[in-house]
Every structure is written in structure tokens, then in C-alpha cells.
Short mmCIF file of C-alpha atoms in Angstrom, two decimals:
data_model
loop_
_atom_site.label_atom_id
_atom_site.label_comp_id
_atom_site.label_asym_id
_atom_site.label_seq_id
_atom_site.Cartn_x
_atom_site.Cartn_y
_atom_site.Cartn_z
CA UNK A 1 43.24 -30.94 -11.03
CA UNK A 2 41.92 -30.43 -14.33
CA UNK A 3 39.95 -27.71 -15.81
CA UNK A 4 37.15 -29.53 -16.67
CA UNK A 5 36.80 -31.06 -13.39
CA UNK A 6 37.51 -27.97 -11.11
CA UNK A 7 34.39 -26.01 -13.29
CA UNK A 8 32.21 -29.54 -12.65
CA UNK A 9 32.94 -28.91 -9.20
CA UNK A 10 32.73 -25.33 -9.21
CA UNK A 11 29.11 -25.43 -10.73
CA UNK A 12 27.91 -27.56 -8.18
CA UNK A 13 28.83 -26.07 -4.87
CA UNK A 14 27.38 -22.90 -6.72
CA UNK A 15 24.10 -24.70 -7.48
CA UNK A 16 23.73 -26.00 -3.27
CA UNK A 17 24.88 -22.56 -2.02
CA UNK A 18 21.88 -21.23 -4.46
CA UNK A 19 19.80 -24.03 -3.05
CA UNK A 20 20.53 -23.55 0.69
CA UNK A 21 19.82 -19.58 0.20
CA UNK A 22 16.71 -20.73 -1.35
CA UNK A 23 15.81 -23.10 1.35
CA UNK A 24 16.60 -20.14 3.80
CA UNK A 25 14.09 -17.58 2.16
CA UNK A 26 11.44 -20.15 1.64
CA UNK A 27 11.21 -20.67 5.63
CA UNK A 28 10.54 -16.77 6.50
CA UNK A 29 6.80 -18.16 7.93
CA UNK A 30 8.71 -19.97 10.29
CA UNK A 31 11.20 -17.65 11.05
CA UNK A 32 8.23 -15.48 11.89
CA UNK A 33 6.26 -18.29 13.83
CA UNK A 34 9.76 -19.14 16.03
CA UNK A 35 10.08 -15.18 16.98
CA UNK A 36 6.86 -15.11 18.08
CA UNK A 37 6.29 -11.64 16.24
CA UNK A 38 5.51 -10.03 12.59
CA UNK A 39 6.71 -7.03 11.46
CA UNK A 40 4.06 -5.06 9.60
CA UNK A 41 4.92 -1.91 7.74
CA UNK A 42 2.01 0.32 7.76
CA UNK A 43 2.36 4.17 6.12
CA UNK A 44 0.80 6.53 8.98
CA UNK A 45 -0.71 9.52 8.46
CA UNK A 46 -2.98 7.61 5.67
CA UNK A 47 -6.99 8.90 6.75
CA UNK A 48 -8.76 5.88 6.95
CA UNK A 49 -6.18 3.37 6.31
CA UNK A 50 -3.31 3.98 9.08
CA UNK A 51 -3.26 6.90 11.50
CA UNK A 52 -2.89 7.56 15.56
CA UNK A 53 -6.31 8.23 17.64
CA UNK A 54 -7.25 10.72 20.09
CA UNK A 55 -4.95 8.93 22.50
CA UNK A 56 -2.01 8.75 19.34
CA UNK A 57 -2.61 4.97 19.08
CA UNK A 58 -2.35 3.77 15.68
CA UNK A 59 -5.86 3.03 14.08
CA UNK A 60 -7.69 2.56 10.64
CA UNK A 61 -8.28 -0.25 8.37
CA UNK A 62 -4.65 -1.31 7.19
CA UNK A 63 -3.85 -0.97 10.95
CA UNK A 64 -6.94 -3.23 12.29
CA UNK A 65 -6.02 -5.75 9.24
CA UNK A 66 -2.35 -6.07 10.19
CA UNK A 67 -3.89 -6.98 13.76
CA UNK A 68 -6.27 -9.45 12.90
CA UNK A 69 -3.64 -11.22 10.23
CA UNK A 70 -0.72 -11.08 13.41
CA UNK A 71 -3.57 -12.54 15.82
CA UNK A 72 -4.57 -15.48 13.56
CA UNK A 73 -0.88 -15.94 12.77
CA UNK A 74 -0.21 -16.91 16.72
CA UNK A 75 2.04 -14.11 17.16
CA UNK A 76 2.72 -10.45 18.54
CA UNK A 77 1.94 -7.52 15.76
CA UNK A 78 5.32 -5.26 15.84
CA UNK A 79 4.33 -2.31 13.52
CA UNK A 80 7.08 -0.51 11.14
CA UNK A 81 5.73 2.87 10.83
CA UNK A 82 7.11 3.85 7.52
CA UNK A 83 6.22 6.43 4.68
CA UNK A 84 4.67 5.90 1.27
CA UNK A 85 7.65 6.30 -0.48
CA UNK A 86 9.41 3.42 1.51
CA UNK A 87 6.98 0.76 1.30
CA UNK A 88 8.75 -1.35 -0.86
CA UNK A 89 12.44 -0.63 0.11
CA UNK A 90 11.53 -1.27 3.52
CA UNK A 91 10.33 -4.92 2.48
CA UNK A 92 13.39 -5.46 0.36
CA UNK A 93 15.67 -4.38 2.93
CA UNK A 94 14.38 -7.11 5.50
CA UNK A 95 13.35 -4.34 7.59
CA UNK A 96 9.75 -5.65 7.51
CA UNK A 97 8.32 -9.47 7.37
CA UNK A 98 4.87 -7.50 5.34
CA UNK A 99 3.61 -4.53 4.07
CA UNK A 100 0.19 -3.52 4.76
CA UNK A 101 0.18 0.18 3.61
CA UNK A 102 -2.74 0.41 1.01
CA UNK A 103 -0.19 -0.46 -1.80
CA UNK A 104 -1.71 -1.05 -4.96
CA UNK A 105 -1.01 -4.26 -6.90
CA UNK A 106 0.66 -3.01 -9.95
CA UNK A 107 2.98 -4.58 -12.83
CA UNK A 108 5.82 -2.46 -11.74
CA UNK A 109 5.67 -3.32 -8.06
CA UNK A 110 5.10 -7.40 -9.22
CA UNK A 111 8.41 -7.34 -10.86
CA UNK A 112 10.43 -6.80 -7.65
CA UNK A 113 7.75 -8.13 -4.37
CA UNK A 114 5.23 -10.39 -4.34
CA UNK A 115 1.29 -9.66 -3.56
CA UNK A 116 -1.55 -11.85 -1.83
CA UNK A 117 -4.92 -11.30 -3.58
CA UNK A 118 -6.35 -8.21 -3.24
CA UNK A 119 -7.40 -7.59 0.73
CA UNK A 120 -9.06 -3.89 -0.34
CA UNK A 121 -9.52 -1.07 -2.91
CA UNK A 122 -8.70 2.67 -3.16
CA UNK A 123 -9.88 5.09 -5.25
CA UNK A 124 -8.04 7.61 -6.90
CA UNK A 125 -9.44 10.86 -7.22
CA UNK A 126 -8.97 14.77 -8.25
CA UNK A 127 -10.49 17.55 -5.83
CA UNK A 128 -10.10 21.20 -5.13
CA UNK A 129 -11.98 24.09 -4.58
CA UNK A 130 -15.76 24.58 -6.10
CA UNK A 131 -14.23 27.96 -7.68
CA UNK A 132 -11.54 25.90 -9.79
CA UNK A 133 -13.09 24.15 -12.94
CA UNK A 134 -11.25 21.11 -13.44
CA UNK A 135 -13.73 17.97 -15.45
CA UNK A 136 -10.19 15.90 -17.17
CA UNK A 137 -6.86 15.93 -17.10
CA UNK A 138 -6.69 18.74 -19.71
CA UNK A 139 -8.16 21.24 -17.19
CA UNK A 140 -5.09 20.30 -15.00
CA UNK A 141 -2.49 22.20 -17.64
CA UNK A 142 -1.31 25.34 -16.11
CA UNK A 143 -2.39 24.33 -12.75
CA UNK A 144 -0.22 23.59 -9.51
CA UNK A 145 -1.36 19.79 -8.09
CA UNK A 146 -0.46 18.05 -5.00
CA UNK A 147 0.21 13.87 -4.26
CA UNK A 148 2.01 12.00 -2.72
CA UNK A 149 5.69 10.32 -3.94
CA UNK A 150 6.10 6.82 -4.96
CA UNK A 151 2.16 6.18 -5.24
CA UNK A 152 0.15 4.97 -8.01
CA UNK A 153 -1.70 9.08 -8.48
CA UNK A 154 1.84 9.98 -8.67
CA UNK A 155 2.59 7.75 -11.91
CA UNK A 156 -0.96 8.17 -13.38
CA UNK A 157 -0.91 11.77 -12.80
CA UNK A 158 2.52 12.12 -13.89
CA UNK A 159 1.39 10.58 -17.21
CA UNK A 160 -1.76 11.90 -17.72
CA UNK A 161 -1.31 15.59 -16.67
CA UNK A 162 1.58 16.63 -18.86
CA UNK A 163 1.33 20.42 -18.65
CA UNK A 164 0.50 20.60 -15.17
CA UNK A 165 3.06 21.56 -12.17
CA UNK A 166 3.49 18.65 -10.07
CA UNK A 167 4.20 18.70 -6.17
CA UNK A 168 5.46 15.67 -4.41
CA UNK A 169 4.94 15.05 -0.76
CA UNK A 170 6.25 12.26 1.35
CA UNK A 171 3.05 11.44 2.96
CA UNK A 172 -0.58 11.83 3.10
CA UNK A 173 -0.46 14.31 6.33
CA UNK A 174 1.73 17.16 4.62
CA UNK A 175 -0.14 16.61 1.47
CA UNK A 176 -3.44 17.72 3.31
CA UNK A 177 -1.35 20.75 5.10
CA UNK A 178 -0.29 21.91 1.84
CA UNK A 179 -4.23 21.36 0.34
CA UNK A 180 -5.64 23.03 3.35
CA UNK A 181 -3.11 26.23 3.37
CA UNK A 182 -3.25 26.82 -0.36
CA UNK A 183 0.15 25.79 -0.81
CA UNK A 184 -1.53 23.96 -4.38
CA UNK A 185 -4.39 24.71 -6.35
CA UNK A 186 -5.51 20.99 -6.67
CA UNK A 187 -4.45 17.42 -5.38
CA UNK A 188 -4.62 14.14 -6.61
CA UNK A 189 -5.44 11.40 -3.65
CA UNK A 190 -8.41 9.24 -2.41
CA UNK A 191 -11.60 10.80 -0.96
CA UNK A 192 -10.67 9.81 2.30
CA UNK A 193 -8.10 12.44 2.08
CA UNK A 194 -10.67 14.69 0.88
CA UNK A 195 -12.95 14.35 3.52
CA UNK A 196 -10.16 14.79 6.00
CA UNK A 197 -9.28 18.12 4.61
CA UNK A 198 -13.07 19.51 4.00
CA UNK A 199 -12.73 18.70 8.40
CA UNK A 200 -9.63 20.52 8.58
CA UNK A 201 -10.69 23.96 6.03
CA UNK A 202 -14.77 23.37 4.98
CA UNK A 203 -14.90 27.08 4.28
CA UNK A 204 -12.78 26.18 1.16
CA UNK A 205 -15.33 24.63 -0.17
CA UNK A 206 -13.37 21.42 -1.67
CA UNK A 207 -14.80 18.94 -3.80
CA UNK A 208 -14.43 15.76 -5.79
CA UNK A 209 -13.36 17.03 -9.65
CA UNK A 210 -13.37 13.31 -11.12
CA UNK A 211 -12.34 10.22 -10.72
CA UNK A 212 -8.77 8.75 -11.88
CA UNK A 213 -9.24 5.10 -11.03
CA UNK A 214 -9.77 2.43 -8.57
CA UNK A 215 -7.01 0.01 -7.81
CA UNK A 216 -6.88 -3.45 -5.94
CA UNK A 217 -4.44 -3.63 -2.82
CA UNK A 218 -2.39 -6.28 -1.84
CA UNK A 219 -0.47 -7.51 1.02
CA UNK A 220 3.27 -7.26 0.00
CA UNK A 221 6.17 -9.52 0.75
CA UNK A 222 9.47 -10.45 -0.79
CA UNK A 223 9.82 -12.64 -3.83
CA UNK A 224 10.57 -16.14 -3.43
CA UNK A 225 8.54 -16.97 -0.06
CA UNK A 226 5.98 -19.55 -1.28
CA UNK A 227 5.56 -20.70 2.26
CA UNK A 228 4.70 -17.12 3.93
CA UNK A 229 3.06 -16.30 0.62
CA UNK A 230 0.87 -18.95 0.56
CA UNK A 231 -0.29 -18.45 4.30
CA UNK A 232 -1.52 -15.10 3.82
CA UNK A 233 -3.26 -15.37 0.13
CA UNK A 234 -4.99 -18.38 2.48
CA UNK A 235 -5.81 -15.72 5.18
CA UNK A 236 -7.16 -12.83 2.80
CA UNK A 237 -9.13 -15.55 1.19
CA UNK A 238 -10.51 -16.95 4.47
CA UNK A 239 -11.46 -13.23 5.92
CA UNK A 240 -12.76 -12.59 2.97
CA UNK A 241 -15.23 -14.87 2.83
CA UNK A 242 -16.39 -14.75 6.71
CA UNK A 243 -16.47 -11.07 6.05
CA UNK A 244 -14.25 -9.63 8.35
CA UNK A 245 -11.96 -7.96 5.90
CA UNK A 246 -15.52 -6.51 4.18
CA UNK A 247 -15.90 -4.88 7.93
CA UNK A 248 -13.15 -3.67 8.76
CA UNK A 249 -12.98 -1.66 5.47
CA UNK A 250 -16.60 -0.78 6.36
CA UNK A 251 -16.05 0.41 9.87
CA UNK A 252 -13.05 3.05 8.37
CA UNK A 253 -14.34 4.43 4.94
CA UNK A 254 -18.61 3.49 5.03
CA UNK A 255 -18.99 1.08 2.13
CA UNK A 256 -18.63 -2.73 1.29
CA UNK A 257 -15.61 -3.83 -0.43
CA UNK A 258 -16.96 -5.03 -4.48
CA UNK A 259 -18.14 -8.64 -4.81
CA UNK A 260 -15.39 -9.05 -7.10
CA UNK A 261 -12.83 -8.69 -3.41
CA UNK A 262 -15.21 -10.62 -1.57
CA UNK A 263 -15.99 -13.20 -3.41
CA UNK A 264 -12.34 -14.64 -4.42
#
């Protein structure tokens, strides 16, 4: 056979393996739909967004969204509990159909999963204790600050606060510990997490220093899944404007979603 021929031929079984690979990703939705199931990852131990109950049930907004999207789907909610940190490798390791783990839509993140529109927001914040004056990032040199790995505080704090001493945690929950037991002088998080740890220590008198900024969240899947993608920016959409999504974010953290989520 010649060389020219056996490349020609080469190049196109190449070209319907890449096409039948294609094909195969593109029908995830009805993968999902045929199992009967969807497999959410949610980050527990998130106050608010994803954490167990009196009776250690899993509860909070990202957890009561992942149950409406899996009951409108037509199929059983199986929920990846998972930690901040592996929110995306869980989604590109197949582990997970979705992530619903107030992840912020970001440019980094875009470039290896995809996002629906934004279903919420979250705030990013600085607190500590009244006795600590802290107004910028400037007042943060010197000082010992708490977050938590692989989150968007991490990479804003990270940039921001260049003379301060950084301490990573791999969730929300040992975060607070540390906040609570004076483990760190400040922490960067969301005022949910502050009001969770004024509950657990009020006589340390914690407060909000200032805010760091507010970022949309986004449902996150693999790249390459128009079908499944195009289902759930459908969904968000369609909850957002009957106003469920606006309640259950109301019901967990006391205020609307902005118009600007709402009215997509």
C-alpha cells in the first residue's frame, strides 16, 4: 500500500474514532435519563449552602437545588459528598454527572468545565475579632488569615494580601474550628461562615472587616456536553423565573438573589 494512501486512510479512521467519542460525550443527558439517577457533587460542611441537620441529613441551598434539578430531571438525586478542593477533579474524573458546590464561575475554571448561568451568588468577605483593626488588604500584612483551598478567597487573597501568612484548610468546617479556637487571627470566607462561628464563640466578638467581592455561581459539568448543558442552563433559567431558585436561596441565607440572577 502506498504512503499516501495508508495516511488518507489513517486520517480518517482517526477523524470517526474522534467523532464516535464525541457522539459518546454529547449523550451524557441520556446516559443520566437511562440510569434513572444524577450524581451531584455537593461540598459539605458549607453553612448555608451544603451541610447535615439535627438528624445528619444533608441540607442547605446547594443541597435543596441539586434536589429540585434531580426531581424535574425524572430521576433519583445520588449525592457525591466531596470537598472544596475536589470540585472540579471530581467532575473531570467522571466521578460526578454535576457539581453543585457554590463554585464560582471564573475564567480559570471555564477553561477546563463548563457552567450553566449563574443559579446563585456568594460573597466574599474578611472578619475577625472587634479588637483586630483590619479596613484593606494592607492591614492584613503581618497577620495570620484563614480560607479555604482551591476557592476563589484563596486566589484573591493570595493576590491581594502579599505580606500576610496564609492558612489553607480543606473545608469550610475546620476553617471555622481553627477561627473559633484562635488557631488564626483573621479569615477570609462568606458571612455565612461568619455567622456560623459568632454561634459557635460570640464572646469573641467577630465581625465583618470588609468586603472582597461577590461572585456568580454556576452549575458545573464537563466540556463538550451540549445536550446535558443545554438542559440545565434551560432549568436555571426556568426556576429562575418562577422563583424557586430566588427561595430556596432565601429560605438558607435571608435575602433575594439580585435582579440581575433572576431576571436572565
Amino acid at each position: 500500500m502506498k504512503l499516501g494512501n495508508l495516511f488518507t486512510r489513517t486520517c480518517i479512521a482517526l477523524a470517526l474514532l474522534g467523532g464516535v467519542a464525541q457522539a459518546a460525550m454529547a449523550d451524557q443527558l441520556d446516559d443520566i435519563k437511562k440510569a434513572g439517577k444524577v450524581r451531584v457533587a455537593i461540598a459539605m460542611g458549607t453553612p448555608l449552602f451544603s451541610f447535615a441537620d439535627a438528624n445528619l441529613q444533608p441540607t442547605g441551598s446547594d443541597v435543596d437545588t441539586a434536589t429540585q434539578l434531580a426531581k424535574d430531571l425524572g430521576v433519583k438525586l445520588e449525592i457525591v459528598s466531596i470537598t472544596n478542593a475536589a470540585r472540579v477533579p471530581t467532575l473531570q474524573a467522571q466521578r460526578a454527572d454535576l457539581v453543585i458546590a457554590d463554585l464560582s464561575i471564573t475564567p480559570e475554571r471555564e477553561k477546563v468545565v463548563d457552567f450553566s448561568v449563574p443559579y446563585a451568588v456568594i460573597s466574599i468577605i474578611v472578619g475577625g475579632p472587634k479588637s483586630i483593626k483590619v479596613t484593606d488588604y494592607a492591614d492584613l500584612n503581618g497577620k495570620r488569615i484563614g480560607l479555604t483551598r482551591a476557592t476563589v478567597n484563596d486566589t484573591l487573597t493570595t493576590q491581594q494580601a502579599k505580606g500576610a501568612e496564609i492558612v489553607r484548610y480543606e473545608d469550610d468546617a475546620t476553617l471555622i474550628t481553627s477561627m473559633v479556637t484562635g488557631q488564626i487571627d483573621l479569615f477570609s470566607s462568606t458571612p455565612s461562615n461568619l455567622s456560623e462561628m459568632v454561634k459557635q464563640a460570640p464572646t469573641k466578638n467577630l465581625e465583618l472587616k470588609f468586603a472582597q467581592k461577590d461572585f456568580d455561581l454556576g452549575i458545573a459539568l464537563n466540556k463538550e456536553q451540549p445536550k446535558l448543558k443545554e438542559w440545565v442552563n434551560n432549568w436555571v433559567v426556568t426556576n429562575q423565573k418562577n422563583g424557586k431558585l430566588n427561595a430556596i436561596y432565601k429560605k438558607y441565607h435571608g435575602r433575594d438573589l439580585p435582579e440581575r440572577i433572576t431576571k436572565l
